[in-house]
Each structure stands twice: as C-alpha cells, then as structure tokens.
Amino acid sequence: MSPPDESPSRGTRAPDPDKGTLFAEQWHAEVIAVMELLVAGGRISPEDWSRALGAELDRRHASGAPDTDATYYEAFLAVLEQVTAAGRLATPSEIDRCEADWRAAYLSTPHGQPVVLKDR
Amino acid sequence: MSSHHSEKAAHLHRELHSHLPPDPALRLKALETVLVRKGFLAEHAVDDWLDDYSENVGPMNGARVIARAWTDPDFAERLADDSPAAFHALIPTIDKGYPIVAVFNGPQVHNLIVCTLCSCYPLGVLGMSPSWYKSVEYRARAVRDPRGVLAEFGTTLPPGVDVRVWDSTSDRRYMVVPERPRGTDGWSEEALAALVTRNSMIGTVRDLSPVADGS
C-alpha cells in the first residue's frame, strides 16, 4: 500500500489487514474517515448521505461502470464533494484551488522531504 | 537543449511526478484541507480517526461480543434487547449510541444482512465491509434470491430454515449472531471468539467450525 504523501503523519496508519479491515488504497480509508467525521459532527445527515451515495452508485451502474471497489470509492468521493458543496462546507472552486496548491507543493518538494502547503 | 539534458529533464519530471498521489487522493487531500481551514474538521481529526480505527475497530469486536453471548445468557439477552449497550459494556471504545442491532440465528432461522440502498454496515464496530457487500449484484440479489446468494458462499440451509434478510440503513446497522458450534463445551471465550468469522456476522456463512472461512 502506498502512502499518500511523504509526510510522517500519514502512510504508516493503514488499517491492519489481519483485523479484516482491508483498504486497497490509503485514500479509501481517508475518504471514509472524512465522511464519518462530518456525519458524527452533524455536518452531514446520515440519511442524506445514504440517499446520495445510493443514487450515485445506481447512476454509475446504469452508465456501465464496472461493479468494483474502484467504482465504489470514486462514487464515494464524488458524493462527498456533492454533499459538502450542498451543505456549503466546501465549494468546488475552493477544492480546485487547494488541489492545485497541493499539486504544486508535491512537484516542488524533493523526494523524501515532507510535502507541506505554503502558509496562505 | 542537448539530448542528454532533455533526457535528464524528462527523468527528473517523471521522478517528481512519481511522488504525486493518485488524482482522487489529491482531490480528497484538497477537500480535507479546505474543511480543516474552514473549521468543519479538526486539524488532526482524520489521523486520529484512522488511528482509532486501526487499533480498535474490526471483526474481532463482533467476535468477542458473540463469544460472550454464547457463554453468558444474561449478556445474550442484553445484546438482543439493547445491542449498543451490550457492545459498550464489553468494549468501552464502542460508543454506546452506535446504531447496531444484533439478530440471532437459530435452528429454524437464518439471518442475512444487506444494504439495498448503498452500503450501510457497522463499520465503526466491525471495520470495513468486504468488497462484495458493496457490489451492485449482492445488494440487488440478497433480497430477491437470498438462498441463491447463500449457495454461492457455500451455505446450503437445511429444510425448514427460514431466511430473514435485514436491510441496513444509516441509523440501523445489523450484525448476525451465529449459533454456537457443537463440540465447543468448556471452551474459553477467547477460543470461541476465534471461530467467529466476518462472513458469519453478515450471514453469508451459517455453520462455524474451527476452520475459518478464509474470506
């Protein structure tokens, strides 16, 4: 399993496969963590979440997407963006800008050093 | 630029890009950063959640509870009446408000868990569901043809056994309590817990034996 970045705070925390809590990729665990935290914090209603995820999975299935974990987690992330936008927690343009900043940070950080965003 | 320099530059470019997370991981990182900056997530909340998940969550929790229920009739009754309280009593790291409901197999009853809407599962207690649980095929067929699904897992129900299919929701997530295997009188709770498999807690496996189902 590849860590998502070179920082020491992530990458060693993949759940223990022996406990039956397998994630194929680290970000799969992280996207679930973000959703669970937003639900637990009352930022997302669990009913809205289930309905939106179900609709997105149905939509992808109807459009011929393969019935795989990859499709599932891509749908999961897409729905997380939808519900955070609908709840005015994070707009697509905010995420776009931040994604570009992270990309630039990765590309300008020498291998082996922590990747950090510059202060804004 | 000489060809040597251009090869070097291309190599450097590839080297740099190789450290980039895959696109969805980068997108999620950006979303998480925005949520933290705006105060909707605490700065280390995701790391803390992953730590807790890694240390405290997994099928072993259900197995412990089931083994206790097999050996302690009062606990079994409590588990049936108020599953979250029973879980919390045995495993304090589990929130006493966690929306879990234990359903018990019996000689004439077999329980099977599904989420027809999306993928609801007691993740905070038993860990992530298996891939097949989230698949469109399982979600569609578990209700329509439970015996067919069970047969594909190698589970053939004896005649006269009814199948009850429980449709999980965001506020009601089920766990099957399988029957205690014969020949385990006098076993310790720890030894009994080792017999309980994840699939048996979903209900795709009915009979437990000292040989795990390997899934």
CSV table of N, CA and C in Angstrom, one decimal, chain A residues 15-22, chain B residues 59-60:
chain,number,residue,atom,x,y,z
A,15,PRO,N,-4.9,0.5,8.1
A,15,PRO,CA,-5.5,-0.4,9.0
A,15,PRO,C,-4.9,-1.8,8.8
A,16,ASP,N,-4.9,-2.5,9.9
A,16,ASP,CA,-4.2,-3.8,9.9
A,16,ASP,C,-5.0,-4.9,9.1
A,17,PRO,N,-4.4,-5.4,8.1
A,17,PRO,CA,-5.1,-6.4,7.2
A,17,PRO,C,-5.6,-7.6,8.0
A,18,ASP,N,-4.8,-7.9,9.1
A,18,ASP,CA,-5.1,-9.1,9.9
A,18,ASP,C,-6.4,-9.0,10.6
A,19,LYS,N,-6.8,-7.7,10.8
A,19,LYS,CA,-8.1,-7.5,11.5
A,19,LYS,C,-9.3,-7.5,10.6
A,20,GLY,N,-9.0,-7.7,9.3
A,20,GLY,CA,-10.1,-7.8,8.4
A,20,GLY,C,-10.6,-6.4,7.9
A,21,THR,N,-9.8,-5.4,8.1
A,21,THR,CA,-10.2,-4.0,7.8
A,21,THR,C,-9.4,-3.5,6.6
A,22,LEU,N,-9.4,-4.3,5.6
A,22,LEU,CA,-8.6,-4.0,4.4
A,22,LEU,C,-9.1,-2.8,3.6
B,59,PRO,N,-13.5,-6.9,12.9
B,59,PRO,CA,-14.4,-8.1,13.2
B,59,PRO,C,-14.2,-8.7,14.5
B,60,MET,N,-13.0,-8.5,15.1
B,60,MET,CA,-12.8,-9.0,16.4
B,60,MET,C,-13.7,-8.5,17.5
